[in-house]
Tab-separated table of C-alpha atoms and ligand atoms in Angstrom:
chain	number	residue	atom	x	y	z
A	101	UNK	CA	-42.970	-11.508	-27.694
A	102	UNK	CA	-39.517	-10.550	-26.590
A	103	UNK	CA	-37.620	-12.929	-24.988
A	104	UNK	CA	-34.967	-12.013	-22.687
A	105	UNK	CA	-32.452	-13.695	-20.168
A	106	UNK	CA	-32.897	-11.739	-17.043
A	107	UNK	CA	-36.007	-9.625	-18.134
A	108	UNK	CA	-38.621	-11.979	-17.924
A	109	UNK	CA	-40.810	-9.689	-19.855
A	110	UNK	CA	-44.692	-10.337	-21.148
A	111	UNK	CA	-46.003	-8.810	-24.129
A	112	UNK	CA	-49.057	-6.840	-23.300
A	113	UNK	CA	-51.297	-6.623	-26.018
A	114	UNK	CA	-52.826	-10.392	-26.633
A	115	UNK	CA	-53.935	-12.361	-29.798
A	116	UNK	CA	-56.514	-11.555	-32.009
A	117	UNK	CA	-57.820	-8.333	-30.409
A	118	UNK	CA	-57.528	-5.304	-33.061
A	119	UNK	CA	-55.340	-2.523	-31.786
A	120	UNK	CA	-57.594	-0.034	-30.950
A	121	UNK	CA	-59.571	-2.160	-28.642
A	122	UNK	CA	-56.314	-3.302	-26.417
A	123	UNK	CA	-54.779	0.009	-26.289
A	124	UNK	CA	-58.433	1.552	-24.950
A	125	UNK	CA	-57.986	-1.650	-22.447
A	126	UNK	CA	-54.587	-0.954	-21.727
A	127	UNK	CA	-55.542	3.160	-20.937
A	128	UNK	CA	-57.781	1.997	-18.010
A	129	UNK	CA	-55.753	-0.739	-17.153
A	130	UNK	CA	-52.790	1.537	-16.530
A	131	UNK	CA	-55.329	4.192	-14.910
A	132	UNK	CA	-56.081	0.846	-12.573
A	133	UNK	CA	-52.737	0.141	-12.054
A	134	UNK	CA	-51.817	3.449	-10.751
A	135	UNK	CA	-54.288	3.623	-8.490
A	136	UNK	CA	-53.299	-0.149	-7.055
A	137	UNK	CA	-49.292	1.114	-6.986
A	138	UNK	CA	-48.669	-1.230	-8.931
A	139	UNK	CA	-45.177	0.783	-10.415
A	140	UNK	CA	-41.927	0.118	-9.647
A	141	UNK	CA	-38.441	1.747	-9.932
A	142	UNK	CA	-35.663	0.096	-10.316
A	143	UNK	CA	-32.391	1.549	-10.847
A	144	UNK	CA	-29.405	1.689	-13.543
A	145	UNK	CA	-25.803	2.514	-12.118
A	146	UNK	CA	-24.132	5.036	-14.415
A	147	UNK	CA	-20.559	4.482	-13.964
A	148	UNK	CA	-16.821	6.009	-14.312
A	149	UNK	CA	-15.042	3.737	-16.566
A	150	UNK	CA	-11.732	4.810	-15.237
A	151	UNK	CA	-12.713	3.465	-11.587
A	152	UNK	CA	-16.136	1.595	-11.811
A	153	UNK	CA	-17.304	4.507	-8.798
A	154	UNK	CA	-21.046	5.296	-9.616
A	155	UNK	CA	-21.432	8.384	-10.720
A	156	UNK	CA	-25.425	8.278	-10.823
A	157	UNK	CA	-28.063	6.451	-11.231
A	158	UNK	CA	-30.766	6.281	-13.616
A	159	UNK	CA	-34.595	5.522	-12.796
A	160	UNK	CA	-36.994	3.066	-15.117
A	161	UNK	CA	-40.125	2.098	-14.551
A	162	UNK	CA	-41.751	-1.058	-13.999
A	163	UNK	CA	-45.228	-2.396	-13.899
A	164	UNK	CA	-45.311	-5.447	-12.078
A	165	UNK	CA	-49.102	-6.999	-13.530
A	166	UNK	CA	-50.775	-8.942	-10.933
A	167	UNK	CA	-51.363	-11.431	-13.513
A	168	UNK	CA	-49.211	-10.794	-16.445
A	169	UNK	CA	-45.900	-10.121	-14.436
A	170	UNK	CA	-43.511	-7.769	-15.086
A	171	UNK	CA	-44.614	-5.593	-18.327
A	172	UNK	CA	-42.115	-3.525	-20.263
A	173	UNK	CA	-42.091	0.348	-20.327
A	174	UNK	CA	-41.496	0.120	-24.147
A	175	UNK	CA	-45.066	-1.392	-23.878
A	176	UNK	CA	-46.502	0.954	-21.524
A	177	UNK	CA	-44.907	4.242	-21.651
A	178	UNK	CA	-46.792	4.614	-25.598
A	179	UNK	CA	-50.055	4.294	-24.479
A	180	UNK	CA	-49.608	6.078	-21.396
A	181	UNK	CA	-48.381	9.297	-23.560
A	182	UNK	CA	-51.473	9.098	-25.301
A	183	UNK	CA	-54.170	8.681	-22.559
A	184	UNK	CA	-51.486	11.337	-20.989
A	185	UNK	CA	-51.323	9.059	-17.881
A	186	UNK	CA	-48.188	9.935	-18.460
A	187	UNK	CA	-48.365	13.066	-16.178
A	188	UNK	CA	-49.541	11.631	-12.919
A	189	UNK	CA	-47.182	8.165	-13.648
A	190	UNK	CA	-44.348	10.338	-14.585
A	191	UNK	CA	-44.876	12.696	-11.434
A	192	UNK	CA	-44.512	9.150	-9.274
A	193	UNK	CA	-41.311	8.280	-10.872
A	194	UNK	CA	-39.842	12.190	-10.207
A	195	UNK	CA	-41.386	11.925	-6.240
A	196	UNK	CA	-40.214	8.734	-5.431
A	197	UNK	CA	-36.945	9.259	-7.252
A	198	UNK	CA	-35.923	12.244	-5.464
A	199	UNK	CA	-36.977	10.675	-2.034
A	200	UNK	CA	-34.968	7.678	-2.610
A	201	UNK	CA	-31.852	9.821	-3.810
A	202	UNK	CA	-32.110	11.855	-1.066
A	203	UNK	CA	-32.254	9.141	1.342
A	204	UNK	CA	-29.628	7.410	-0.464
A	205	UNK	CA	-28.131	10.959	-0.299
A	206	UNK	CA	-27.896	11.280	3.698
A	207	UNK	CA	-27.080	7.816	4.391
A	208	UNK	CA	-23.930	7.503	1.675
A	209	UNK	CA	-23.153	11.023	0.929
A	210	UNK	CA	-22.334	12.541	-2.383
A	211	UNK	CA	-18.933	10.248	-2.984
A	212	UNK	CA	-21.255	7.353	-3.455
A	213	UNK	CA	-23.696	8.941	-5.579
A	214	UNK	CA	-23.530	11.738	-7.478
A	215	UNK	CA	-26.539	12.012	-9.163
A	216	UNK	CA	-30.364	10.668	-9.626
A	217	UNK	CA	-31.710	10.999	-13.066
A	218	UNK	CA	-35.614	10.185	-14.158
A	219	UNK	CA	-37.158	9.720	-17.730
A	220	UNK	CA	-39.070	12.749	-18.820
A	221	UNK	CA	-41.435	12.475	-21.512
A	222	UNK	CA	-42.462	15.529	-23.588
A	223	UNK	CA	-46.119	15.359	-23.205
A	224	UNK	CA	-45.023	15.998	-19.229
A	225	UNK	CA	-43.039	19.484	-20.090
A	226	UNK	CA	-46.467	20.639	-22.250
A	227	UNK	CA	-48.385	19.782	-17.965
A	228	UNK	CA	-48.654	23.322	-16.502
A	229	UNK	CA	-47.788	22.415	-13.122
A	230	UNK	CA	-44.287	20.383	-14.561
A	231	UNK	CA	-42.131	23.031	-12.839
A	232	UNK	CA	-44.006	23.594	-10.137
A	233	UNK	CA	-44.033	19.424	-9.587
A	234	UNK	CA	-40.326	19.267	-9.918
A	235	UNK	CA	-39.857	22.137	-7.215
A	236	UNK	CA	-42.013	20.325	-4.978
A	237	UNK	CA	-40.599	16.936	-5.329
A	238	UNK	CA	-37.164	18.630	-4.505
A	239	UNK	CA	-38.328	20.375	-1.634
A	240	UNK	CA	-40.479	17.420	-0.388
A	241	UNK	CA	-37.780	14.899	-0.228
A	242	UNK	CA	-34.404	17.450	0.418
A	243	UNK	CA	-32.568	16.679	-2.585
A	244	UNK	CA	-30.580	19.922	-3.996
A	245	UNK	CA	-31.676	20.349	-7.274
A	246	UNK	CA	-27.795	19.772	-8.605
A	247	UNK	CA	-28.360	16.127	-8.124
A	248	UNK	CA	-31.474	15.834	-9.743
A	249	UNK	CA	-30.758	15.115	-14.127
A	250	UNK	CA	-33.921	14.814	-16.140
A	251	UNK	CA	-33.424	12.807	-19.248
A	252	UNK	CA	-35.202	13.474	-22.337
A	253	UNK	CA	-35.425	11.892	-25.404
A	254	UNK	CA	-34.669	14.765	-27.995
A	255	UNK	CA	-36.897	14.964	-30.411
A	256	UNK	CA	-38.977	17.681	-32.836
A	257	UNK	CA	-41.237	18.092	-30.329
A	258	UNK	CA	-38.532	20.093	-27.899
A	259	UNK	CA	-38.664	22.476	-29.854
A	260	UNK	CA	-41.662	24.765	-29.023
A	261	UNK	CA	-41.078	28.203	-27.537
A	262	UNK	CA	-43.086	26.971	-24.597
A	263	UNK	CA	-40.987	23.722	-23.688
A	264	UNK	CA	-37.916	25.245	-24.725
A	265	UNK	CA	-39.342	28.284	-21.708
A	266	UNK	CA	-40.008	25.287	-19.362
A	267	UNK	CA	-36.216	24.032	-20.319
A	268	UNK	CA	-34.480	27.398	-18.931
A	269	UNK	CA	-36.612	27.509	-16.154
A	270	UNK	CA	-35.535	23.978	-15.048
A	271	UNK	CA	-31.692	24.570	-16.207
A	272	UNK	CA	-32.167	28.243	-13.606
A	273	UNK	CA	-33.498	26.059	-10.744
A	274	UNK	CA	-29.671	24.173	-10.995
A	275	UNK	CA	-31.324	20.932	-12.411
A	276	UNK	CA	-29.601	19.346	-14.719
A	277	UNK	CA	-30.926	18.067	-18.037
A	278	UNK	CA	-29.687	15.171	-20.063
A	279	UNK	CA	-30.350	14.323	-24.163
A	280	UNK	CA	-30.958	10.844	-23.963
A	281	UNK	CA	-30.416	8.432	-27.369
A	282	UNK	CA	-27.995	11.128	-28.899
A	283	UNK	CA	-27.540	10.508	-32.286
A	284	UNK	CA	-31.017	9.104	-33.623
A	285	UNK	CA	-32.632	12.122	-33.282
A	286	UNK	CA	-33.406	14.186	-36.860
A	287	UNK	CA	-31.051	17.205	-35.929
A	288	UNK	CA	-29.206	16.661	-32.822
A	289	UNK	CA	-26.734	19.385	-33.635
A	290	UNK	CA	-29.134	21.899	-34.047
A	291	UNK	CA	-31.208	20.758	-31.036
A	292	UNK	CA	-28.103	20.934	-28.966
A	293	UNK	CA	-27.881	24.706	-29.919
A	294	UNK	CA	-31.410	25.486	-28.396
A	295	UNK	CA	-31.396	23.125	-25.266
A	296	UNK	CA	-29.595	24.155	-21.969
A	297	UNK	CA	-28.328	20.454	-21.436
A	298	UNK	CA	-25.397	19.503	-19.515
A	299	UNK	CA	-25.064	15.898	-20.720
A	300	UNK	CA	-25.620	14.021	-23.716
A	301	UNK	CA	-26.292	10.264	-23.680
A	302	UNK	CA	-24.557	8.402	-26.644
A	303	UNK	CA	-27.168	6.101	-28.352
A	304	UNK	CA	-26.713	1.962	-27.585
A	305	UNK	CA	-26.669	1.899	-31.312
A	306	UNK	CA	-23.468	3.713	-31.195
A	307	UNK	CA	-21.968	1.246	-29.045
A	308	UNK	CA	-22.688	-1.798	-30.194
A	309	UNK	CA	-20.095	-2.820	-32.548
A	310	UNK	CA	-17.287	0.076	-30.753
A	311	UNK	CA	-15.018	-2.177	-29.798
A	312	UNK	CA	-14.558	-3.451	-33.538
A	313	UNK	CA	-10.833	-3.121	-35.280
A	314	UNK	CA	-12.619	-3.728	-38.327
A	315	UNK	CA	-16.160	-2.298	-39.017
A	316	UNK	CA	-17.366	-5.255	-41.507
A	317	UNK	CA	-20.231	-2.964	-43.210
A	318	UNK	CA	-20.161	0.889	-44.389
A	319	UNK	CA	-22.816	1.479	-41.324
A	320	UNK	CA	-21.202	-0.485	-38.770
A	321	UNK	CA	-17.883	2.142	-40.028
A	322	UNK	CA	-20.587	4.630	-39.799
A	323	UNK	CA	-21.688	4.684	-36.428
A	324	UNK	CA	-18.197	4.594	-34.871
A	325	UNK	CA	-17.442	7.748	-36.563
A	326	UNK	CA	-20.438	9.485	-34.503
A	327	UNK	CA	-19.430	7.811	-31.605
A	328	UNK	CA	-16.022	9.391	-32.211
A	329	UNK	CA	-17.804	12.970	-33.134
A	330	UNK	CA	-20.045	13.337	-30.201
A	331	UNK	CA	-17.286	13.107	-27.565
A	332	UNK	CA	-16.043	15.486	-29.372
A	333	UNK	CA	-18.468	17.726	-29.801
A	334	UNK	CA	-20.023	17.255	-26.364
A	335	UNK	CA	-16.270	17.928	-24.896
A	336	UNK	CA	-15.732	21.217	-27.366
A	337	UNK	CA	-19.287	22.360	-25.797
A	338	UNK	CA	-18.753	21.327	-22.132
A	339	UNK	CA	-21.235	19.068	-21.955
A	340	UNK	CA	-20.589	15.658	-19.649
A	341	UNK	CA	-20.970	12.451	-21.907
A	342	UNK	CA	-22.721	8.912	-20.677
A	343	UNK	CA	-21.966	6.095	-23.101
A	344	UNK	CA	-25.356	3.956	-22.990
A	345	UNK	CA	-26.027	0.417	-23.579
A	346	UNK	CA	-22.385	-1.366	-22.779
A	347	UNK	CA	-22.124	-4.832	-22.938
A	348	UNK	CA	-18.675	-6.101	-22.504
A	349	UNK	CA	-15.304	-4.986	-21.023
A	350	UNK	CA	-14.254	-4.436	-24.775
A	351	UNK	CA	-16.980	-1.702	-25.475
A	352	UNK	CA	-15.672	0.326	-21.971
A	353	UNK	CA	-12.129	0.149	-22.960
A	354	UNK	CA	-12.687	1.328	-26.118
A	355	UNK	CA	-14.970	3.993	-25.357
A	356	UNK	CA	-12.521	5.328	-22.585
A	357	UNK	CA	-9.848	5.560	-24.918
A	358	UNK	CA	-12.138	7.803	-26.943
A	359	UNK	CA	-12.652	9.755	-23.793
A	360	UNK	CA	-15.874	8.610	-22.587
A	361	UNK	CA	-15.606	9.102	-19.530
A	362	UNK	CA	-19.087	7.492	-17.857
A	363	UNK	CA	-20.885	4.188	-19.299
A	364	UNK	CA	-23.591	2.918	-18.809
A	365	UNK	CA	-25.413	-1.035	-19.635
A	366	UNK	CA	-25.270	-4.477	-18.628
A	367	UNK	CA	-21.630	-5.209	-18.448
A	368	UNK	CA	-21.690	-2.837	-15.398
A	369	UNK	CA	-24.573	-3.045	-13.552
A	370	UNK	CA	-28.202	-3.837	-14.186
A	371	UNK	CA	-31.097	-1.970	-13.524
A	372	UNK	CA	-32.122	-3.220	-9.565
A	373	UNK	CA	-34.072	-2.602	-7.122
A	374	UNK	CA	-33.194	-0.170	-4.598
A	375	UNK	CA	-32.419	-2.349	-2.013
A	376	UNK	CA	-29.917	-4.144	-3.895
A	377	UNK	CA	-28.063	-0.508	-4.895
A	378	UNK	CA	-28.157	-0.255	-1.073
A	379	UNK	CA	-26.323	-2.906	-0.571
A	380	UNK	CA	-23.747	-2.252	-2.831
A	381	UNK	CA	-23.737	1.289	-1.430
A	382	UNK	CA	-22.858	-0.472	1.699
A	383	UNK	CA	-20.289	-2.476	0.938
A	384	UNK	CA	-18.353	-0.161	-0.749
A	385	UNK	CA	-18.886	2.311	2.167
A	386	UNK	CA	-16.870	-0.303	4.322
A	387	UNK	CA	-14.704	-1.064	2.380
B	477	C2E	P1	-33.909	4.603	-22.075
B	477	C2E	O1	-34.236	5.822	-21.293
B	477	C2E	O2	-33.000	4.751	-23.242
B	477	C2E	O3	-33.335	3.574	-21.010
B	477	C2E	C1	-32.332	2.625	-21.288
B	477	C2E	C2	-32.929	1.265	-21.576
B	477	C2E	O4	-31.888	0.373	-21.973
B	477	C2E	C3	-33.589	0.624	-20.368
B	477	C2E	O5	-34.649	-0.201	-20.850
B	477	C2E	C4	-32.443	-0.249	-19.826
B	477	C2E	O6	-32.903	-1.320	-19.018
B	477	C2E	C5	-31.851	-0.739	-21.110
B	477	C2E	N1	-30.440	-1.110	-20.987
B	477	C2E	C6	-29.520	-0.658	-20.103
B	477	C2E	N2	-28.318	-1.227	-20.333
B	477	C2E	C7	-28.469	-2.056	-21.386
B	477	C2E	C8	-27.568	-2.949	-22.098
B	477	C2E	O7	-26.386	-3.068	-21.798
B	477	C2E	N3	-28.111	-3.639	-23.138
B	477	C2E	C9	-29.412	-3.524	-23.501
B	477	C2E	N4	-29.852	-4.283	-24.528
B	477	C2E	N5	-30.293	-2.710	-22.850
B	477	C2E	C10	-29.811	-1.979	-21.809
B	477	C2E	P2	-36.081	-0.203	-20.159
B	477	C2E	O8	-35.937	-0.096	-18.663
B	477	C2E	O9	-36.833	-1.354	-20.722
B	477	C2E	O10	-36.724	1.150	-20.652
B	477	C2E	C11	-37.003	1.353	-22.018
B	477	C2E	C12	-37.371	2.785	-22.288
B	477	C2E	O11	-38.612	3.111	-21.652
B	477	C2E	C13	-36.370	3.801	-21.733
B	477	C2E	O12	-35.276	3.915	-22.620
B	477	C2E	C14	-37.230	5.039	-21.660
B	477	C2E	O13	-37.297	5.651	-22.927
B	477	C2E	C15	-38.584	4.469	-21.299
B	477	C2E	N6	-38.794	4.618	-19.864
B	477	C2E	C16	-38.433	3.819	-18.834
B	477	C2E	N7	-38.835	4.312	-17.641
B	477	C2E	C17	-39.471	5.479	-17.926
B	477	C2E	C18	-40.118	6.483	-17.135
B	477	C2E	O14	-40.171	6.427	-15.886
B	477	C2E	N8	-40.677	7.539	-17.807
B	477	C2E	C19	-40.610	7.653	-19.168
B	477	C2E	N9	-41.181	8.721	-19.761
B	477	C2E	N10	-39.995	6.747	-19.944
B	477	C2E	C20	-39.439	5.677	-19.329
B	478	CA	CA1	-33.093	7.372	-20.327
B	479	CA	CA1	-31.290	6.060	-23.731
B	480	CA	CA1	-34.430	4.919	-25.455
């Protein structure tokens, strides 16, 4: 089970059962648990590293168990791809994110937040009525659709002529997609080609071990020359660049000075619920 400060998370699948078995349980638990509202979303500042101003925020999901507690979506968010509960759980998260940003939106204006930006999965692009959903949950709530980022996880599966259609179609409504994990993906440079993104997220793997004079292993060495290459590439291509998964004030500096401009992770600001990003919103309103 993973054990983690602040996170408090419970592993969902339990002892001796054989996999098939819990993940059939989990399917209709998670059917159950939509039904019961039992999802959260909490939200991640995404922040200028210059200033610390939040440039965005992005949405994760949380199932709050009314037995096990708080389960985590790397638990979840599997198994709900393959009952394709996914659709319906995912259309939640986009709904109540844009009503929140909007809200947020009207009460702040756009020099406290930018931009809102859900998880997409794939299996959600391949749902007929995924454009038609996204144009709804804009118009529902307000929000323009040039604060809305979806962030996908790029994989072989973007590829199709049909989600690659749904892509454009998204990217001419004036929302704004995001590669999220950049760098662990099979061909990221040739994905980047076919995808109308506007921002690539740099991989936590990247980061971790940034802020390092001296790289102790050939990998470590490794992965701060992508880091290096992606701002690069993302700045030669115009894309916007979000640095994910930063855990100390060495990591930002560091990344800054190889002109990241936006960060994201721990050091500055955990994921929270919304009232708490009110509050803060707030605060720095008054200030
Ligand atoms: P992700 O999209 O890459 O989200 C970033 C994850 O890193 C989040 O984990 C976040 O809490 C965590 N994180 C942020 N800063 C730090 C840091 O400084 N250090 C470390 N160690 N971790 C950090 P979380 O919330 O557990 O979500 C895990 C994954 O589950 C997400 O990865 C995303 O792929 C998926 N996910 C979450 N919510 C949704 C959703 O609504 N829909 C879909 N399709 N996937 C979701
Ligand atoms: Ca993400
Ligand atoms: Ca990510
Ligand atoms: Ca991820």
């Amino acid at each position: 089970a993973k054990q983690r400060g602040r996170g408090n998370w419970v592993r969902y699948a339990g002892g001796m059962e054989r996999p098939a078995s819990a993940h059939a349980r989990l399917g209709g638990d998670l059917r159950r648990a939509l039904d019961a509202a039992e999802f959260r979303i909490v939200y991640q500042p995404i922040v200028a590293l210059a200033d610390g101003r939040i440039t965005g925020v992005e949405a994760l999901v949380r199932w709050e168990h009314p037995e096990k507690g708080l389960v985590s979506p790397a638990d979840f968010i599997p198994a709900a791809e393959r009952t394709g509960l996914i659709v319906p759980l995912g259309r939640f998260v986009l709904r109540e994110t844009c009503r929140q940003a909007a809200a947020w939106l009207a009460e702040f204006g756009p020099d406290l937040l930018d931009k809102a930006a859900p998880n997409v999965s794939v299996r959600q692009l391949h749902d007929p009525d995924f454009v038609a959903d996204v144009d709804a949950a804009l118009a529902d709530s307000g929000l323009p659709a040039n604060r809305l980022v979806l962030e996908l996880t790029e994989s072989a599966v973007l590829r199709g002529q049909h989600v690659s259609r749904v892509l454009h179609e998204l990217h001419d409504m004036g929302v704004r997609l995001a590669l999220d994990d950049f760098g662990t993906g099979e061909s990221s440079l040739s994905l980047l080609r076919a995808f109308p993104a506007a921002i690539v997220k740099l991989d936590k793997s990247f980061v971790d071990g940034i802020e390092l004079d001296e790289p102790d292993t050939p990998a470590a060495h490794a992965r701060q020359a992508v880091a290096r290459a992606v701002v690069q590439l993302a700045d030669a291509l115009g894309l916007e660049t979000v640095a994910e998964g930063i855990e100390n004030q060495e990591q930002a500096d560091r990344l800054l000075r190889l002109g990241y401009a936006v960060g994201q992770g721990y050091h500055l600001g955990r994921p929270m619920p919304p009232e708490k990003l009110t509050e803060i919103f707030a605060a720095r309103r008054v200030r």
